[in-house]
mmCIF file of C-alpha atoms in Angstrom:
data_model
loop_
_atom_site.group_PDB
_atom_site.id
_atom_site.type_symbol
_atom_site.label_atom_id
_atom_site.label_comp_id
_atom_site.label_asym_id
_atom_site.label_seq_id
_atom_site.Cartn_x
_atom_site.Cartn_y
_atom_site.Cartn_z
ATOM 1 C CA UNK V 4 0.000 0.000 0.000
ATOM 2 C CA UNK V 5 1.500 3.541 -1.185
ATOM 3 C CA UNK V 6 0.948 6.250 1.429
ATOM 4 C CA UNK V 7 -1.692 7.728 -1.036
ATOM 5 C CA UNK V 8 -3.290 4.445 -1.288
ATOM 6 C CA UNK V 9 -3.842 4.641 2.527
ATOM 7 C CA UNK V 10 -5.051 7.915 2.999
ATOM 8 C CA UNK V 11 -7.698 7.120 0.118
ATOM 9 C CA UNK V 12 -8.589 4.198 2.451
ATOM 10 C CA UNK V 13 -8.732 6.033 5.469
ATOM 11 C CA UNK V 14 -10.920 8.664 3.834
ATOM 12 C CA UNK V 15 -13.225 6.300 2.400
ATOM 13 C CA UNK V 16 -13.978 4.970 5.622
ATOM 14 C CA UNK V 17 -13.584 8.783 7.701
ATOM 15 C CA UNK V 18 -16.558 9.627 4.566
ATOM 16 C CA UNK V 19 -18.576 6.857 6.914
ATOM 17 C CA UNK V 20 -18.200 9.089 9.871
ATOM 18 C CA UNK V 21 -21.245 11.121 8.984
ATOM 19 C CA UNK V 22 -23.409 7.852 9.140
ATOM 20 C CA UNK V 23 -26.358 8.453 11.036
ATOM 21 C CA UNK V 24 -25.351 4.935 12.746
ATOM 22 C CA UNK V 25 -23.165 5.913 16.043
ATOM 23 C CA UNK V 26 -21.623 2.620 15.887
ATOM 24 C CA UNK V 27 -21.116 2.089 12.294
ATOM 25 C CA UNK V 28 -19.304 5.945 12.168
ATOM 26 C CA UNK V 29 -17.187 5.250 15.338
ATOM 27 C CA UNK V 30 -15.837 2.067 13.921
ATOM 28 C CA UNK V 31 -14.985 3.724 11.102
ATOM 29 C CA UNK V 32 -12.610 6.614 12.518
ATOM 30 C CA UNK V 33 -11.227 3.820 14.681
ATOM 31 C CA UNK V 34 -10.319 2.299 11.635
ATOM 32 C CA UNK V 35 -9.156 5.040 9.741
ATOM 33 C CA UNK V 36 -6.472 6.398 12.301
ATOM 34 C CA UNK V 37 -5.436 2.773 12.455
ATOM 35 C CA UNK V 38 -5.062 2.435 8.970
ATOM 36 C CA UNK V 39 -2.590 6.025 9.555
ATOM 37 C CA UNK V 40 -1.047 4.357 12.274
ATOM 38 C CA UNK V 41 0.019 0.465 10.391
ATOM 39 C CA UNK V 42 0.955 2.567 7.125
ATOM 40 C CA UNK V 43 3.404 4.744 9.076
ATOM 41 C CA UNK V 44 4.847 2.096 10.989
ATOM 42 C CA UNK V 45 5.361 -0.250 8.303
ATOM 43 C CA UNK V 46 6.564 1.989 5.630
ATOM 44 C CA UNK V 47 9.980 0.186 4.178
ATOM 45 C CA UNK V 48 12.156 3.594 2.644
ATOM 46 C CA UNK V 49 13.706 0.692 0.687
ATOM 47 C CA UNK V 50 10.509 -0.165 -1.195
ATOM 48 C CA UNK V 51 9.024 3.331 -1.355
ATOM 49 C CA UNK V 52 7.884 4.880 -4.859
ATOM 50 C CA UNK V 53 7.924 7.838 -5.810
ATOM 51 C CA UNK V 54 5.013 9.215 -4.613
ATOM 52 C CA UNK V 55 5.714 7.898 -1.025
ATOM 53 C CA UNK V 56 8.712 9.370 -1.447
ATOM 54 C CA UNK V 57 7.289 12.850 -2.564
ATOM 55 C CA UNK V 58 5.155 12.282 0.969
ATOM 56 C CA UNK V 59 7.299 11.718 3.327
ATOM 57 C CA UNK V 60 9.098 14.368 2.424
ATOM 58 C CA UNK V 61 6.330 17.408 2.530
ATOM 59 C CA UNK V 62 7.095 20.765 3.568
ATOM 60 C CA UNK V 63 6.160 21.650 7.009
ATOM 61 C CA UNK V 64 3.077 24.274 6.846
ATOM 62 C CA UNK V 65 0.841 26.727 8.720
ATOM 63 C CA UNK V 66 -2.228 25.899 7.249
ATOM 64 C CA UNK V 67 -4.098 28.746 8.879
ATOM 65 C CA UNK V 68 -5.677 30.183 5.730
ATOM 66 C CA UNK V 69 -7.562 27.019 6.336
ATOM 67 C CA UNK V 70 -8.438 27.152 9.999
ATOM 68 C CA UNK V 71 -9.845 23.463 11.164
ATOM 69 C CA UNK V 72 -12.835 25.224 12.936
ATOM 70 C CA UNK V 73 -13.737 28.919 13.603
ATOM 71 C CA UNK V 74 -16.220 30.061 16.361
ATOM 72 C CA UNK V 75 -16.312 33.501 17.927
ATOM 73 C CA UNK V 76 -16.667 31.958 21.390
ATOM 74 C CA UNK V 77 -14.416 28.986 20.926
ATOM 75 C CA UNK V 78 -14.833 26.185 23.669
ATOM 76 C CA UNK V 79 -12.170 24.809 25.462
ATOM 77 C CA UNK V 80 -12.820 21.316 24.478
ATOM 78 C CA UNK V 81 -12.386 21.476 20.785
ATOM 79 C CA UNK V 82 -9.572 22.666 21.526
ATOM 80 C CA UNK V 83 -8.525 20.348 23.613
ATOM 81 C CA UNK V 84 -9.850 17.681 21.764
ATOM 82 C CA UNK V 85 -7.946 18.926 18.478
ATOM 83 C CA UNK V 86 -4.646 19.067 20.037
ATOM 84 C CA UNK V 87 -5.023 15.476 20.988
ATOM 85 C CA UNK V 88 -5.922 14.560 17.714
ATOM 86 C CA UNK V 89 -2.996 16.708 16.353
ATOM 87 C CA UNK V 90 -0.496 15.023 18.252
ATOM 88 C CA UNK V 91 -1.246 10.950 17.321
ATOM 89 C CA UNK V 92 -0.849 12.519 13.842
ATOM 90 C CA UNK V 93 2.399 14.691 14.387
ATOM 91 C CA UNK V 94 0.951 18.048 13.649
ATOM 92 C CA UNK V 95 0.117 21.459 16.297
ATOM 93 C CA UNK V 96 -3.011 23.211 16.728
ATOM 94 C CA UNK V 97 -2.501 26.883 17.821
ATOM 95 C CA UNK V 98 -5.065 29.275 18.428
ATOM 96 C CA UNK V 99 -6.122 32.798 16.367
ATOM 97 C CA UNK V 100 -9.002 34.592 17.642
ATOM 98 C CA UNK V 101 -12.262 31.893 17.244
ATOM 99 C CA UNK V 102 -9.825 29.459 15.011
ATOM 100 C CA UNK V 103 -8.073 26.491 15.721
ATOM 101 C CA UNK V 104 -5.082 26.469 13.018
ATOM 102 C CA UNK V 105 -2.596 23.574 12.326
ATOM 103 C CA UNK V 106 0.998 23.566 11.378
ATOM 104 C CA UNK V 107 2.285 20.320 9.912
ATOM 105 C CA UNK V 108 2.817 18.530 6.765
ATOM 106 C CA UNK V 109 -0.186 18.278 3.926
ATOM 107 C CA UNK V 110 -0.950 14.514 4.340
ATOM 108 C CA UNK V 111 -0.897 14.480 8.121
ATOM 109 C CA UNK V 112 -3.121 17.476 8.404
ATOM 110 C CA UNK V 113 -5.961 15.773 5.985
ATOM 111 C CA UNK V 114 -6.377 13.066 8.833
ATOM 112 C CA UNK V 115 -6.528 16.201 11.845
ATOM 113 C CA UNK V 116 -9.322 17.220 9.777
ATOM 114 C CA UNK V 117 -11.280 14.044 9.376
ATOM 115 C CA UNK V 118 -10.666 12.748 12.616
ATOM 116 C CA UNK V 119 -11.791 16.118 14.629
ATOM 117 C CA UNK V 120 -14.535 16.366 12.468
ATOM 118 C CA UNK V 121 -16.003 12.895 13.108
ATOM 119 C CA UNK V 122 -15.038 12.722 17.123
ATOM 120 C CA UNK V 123 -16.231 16.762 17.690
ATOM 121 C CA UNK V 124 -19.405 15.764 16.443
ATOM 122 C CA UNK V 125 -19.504 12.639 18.706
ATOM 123 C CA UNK V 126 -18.831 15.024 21.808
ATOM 124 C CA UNK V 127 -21.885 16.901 20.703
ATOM 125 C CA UNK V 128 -23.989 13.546 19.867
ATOM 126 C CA UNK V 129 -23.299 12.860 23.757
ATOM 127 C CA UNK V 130 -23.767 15.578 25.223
ATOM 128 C CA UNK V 131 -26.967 16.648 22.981
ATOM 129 C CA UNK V 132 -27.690 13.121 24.579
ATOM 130 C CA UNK V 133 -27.160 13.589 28.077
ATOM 131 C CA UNK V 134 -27.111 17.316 29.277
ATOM 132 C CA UNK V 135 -30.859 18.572 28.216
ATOM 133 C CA UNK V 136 -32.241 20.192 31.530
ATOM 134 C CA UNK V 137 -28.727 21.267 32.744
ATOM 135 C CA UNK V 138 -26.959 24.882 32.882
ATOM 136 C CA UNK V 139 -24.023 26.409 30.580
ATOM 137 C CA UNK V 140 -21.578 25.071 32.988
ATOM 138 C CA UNK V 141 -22.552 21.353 33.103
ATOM 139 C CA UNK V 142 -22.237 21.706 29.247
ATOM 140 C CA UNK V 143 -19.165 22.510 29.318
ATOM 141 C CA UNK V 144 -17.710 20.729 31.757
ATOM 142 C CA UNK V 145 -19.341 17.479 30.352
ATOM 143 C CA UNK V 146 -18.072 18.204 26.756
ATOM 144 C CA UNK V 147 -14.157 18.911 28.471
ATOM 145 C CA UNK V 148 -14.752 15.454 30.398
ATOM 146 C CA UNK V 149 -15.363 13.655 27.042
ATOM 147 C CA UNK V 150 -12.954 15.292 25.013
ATOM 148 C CA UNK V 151 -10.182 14.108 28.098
ATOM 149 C CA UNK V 152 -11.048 10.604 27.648
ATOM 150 C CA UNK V 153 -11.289 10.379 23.890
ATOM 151 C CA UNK V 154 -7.449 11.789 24.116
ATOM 152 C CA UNK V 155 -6.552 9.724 26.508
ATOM 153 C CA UNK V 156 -7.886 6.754 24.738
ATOM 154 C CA UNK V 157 -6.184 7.705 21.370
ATOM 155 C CA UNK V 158 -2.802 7.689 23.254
ATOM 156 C CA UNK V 159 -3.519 4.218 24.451
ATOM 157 C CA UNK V 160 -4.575 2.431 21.541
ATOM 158 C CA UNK V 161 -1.746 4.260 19.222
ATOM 159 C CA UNK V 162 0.594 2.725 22.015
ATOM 160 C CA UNK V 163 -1.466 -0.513 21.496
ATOM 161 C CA UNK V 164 -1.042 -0.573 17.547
ATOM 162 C CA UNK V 165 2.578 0.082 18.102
ATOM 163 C CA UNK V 166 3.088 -2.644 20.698
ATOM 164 C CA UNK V 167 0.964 -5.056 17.646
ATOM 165 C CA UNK V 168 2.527 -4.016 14.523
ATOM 166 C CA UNK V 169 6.021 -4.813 16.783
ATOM 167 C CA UNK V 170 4.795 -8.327 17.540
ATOM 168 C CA UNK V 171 3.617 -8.779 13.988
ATOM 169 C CA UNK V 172 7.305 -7.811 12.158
ATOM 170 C CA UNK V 173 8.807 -9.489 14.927
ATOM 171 C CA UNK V 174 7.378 -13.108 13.684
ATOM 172 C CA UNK V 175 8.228 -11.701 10.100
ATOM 173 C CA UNK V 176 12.101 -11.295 10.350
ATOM 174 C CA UNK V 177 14.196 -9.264 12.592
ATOM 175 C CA UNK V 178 14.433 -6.388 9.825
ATOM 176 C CA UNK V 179 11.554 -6.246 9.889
ATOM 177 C CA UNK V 180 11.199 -5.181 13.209
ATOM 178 C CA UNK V 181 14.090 -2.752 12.880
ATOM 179 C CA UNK V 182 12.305 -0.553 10.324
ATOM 180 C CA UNK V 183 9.169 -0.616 12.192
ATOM 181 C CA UNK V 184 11.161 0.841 15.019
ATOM 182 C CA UNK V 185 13.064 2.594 13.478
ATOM 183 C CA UNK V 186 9.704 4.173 11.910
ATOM 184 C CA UNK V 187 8.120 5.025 15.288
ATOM 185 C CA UNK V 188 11.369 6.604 15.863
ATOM 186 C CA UNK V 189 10.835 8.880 12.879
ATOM 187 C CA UNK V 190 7.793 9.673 14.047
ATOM 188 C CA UNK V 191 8.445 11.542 17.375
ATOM 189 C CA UNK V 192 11.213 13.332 14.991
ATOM 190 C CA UNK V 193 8.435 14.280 12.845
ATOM 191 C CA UNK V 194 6.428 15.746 15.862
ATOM 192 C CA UNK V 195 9.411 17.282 17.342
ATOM 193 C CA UNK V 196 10.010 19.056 13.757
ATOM 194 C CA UNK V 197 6.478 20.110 13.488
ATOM 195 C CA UNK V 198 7.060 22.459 17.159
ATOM 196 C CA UNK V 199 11.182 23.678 16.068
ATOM 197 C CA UNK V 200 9.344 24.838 13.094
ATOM 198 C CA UNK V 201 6.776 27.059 14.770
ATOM 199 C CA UNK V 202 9.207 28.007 16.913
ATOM 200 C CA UNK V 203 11.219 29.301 14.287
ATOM 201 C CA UNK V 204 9.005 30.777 12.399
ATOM 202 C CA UNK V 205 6.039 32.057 13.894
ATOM 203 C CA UNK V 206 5.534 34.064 17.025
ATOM 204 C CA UNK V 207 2.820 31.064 19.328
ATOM 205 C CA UNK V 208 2.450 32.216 23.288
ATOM 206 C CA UNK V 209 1.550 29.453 25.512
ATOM 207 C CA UNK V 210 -1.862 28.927 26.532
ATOM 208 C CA UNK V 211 -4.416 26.385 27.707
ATOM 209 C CA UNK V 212 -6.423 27.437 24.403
ATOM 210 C CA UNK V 213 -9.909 28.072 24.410
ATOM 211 C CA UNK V 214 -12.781 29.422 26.823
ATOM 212 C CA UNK V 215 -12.767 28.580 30.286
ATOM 213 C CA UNK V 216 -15.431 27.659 32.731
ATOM 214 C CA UNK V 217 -16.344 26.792 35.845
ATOM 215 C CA UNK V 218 -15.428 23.865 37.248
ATOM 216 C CA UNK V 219 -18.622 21.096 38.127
ATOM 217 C CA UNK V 220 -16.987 17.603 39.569
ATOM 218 C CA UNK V 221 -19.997 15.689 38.572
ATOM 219 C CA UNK V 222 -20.392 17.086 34.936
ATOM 220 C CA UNK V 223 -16.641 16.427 33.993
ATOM 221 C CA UNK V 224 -16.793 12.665 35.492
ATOM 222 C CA UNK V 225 -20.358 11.730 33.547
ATOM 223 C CA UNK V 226 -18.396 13.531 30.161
ATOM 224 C CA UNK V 227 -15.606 11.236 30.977
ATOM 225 C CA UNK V 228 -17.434 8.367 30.941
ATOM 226 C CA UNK V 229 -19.567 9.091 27.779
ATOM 227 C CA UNK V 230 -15.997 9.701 26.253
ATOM 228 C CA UNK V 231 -14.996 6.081 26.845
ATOM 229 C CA UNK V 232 -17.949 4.661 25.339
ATOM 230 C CA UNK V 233 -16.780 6.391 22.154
ATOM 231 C CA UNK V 234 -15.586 3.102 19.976
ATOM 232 C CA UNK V 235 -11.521 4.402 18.924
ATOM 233 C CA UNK V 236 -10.563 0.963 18.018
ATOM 234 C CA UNK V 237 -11.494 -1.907 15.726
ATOM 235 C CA UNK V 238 -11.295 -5.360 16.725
ATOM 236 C CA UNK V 239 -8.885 -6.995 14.172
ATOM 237 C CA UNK V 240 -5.915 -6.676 12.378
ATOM 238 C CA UNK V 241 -6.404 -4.275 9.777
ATOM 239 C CA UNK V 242 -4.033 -3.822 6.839
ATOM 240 C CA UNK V 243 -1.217 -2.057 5.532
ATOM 241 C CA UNK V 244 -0.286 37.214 18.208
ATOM 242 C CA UNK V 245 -1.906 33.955 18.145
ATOM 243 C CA UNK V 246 -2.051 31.354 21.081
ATOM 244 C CA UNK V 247 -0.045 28.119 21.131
ATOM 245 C CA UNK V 248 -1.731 25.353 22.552
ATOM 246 C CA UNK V 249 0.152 22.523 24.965
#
């Protein structure tokens, strides 16, 4: 599978996100970031064509002419939630005005985009679901909660599809398993790139990003919870001034 091949894939099934079937849409962005996840670990630069070649060698970008959401009151948990997503896919998210912005490379972006799209609406699904007859401050609080544990969740299972795609090269030869580590290597050097190159050449001030709110214990805990119902992974091996945010 050529790197375009898999982000055609992923797409395909990230199109299936705006299913009106929960289920059916959540299995397929778990699928889709897996698909990301396998193709980037098992890339072989000895076997690459040209267009992987071409890809894994993209520029570095601000896409902000192209902001990944804009709201005049933008709420802390999309942009929390898109800096999680950001990271498993080695780009930023910083913060202009109402816009959450990303700097990284073209192909890496495309899935930020999908991905927040599909799981932003699933943090509105559940809390159109289970807020109705609460205040603006359980809202919020519930939507931060869910955000948390989708992020969470996304760090676990891309730890889990590491820990797999390991075991699998590891019964295939022992080069094999060098160039899958040797790949997951290359991608916290992507990552790392993505923030020297913002640093260089763009002026980002820390911040927790977003609006804030008051805190409500028992809203945060029930958004948590509704956040780990959200499916992230299928079961199955599947194949090959503006404000920074932390």
């Amino acid at each position: 599978m050529t790197h375009t091949e898999a982000m055609q894939k992923a797409a395909k099934l990230l199109r299936l996100a705006q299913s009106d079937n929960a289920n059916e849409a959540a299995l397929a962005a778990s699928r889709a970031q897996e698909i990301i996840d396998r193709f980037k670990l098992s890339m072989d630069a000895l076997q690459m064509d040209e267009a992987q070649i071409i890809a894994s060698n993209e520029p570095i970008q601000d896409f902000g002419a192209d902001p990944l959401t804009r709201d005049a009151n933008l709420a802390r948990w999309k942009a929390y939630l898109a800096s999680g997503i950001a990271k498993q896919n080695q780009c930023m998210i910083y913060r202009s005005g109402g816009a959450l912005k990303i700097i990284g490379r073209a192909s890496d972006a495309v899935a930020v985009r999908y991905l927040f799209s599909w799981l932003s609406s699933e943090v509105e699904r559940l809390a159109n679901r289970d807020c109705h007859g609460y205040g603006v401050t359980y809202w919020n609080n519930y939507r931060i909660g869910a955000a948390e544990s989708i992020c969470r969740r996304l760090r676990e299972e891309s730890a889990r599809t590491l820990e797999t795609v390991r075991t699998e090269a590891a019964q295939i030869s022992s080069a094999a398993l060098v160039v899958v580590n040797n790949n997951a290597l290359a991608l916290v050097r992507k990552e790392q790139e993505v923030h020297a190159w913002a640093k260089s050449n763009m002026r980002l001030r820390s911040s927790s990003g977003g609006r804030g709110s008051r805190y409500d214990h028992s809203a945060r805990q029930a958004g948590r919870t509704a956040g780990n119902s959200v499916s992230l992974r299928a079961s199955g091996r599947i194949g090959g001034g503006s404000l920074k945010l932390n």
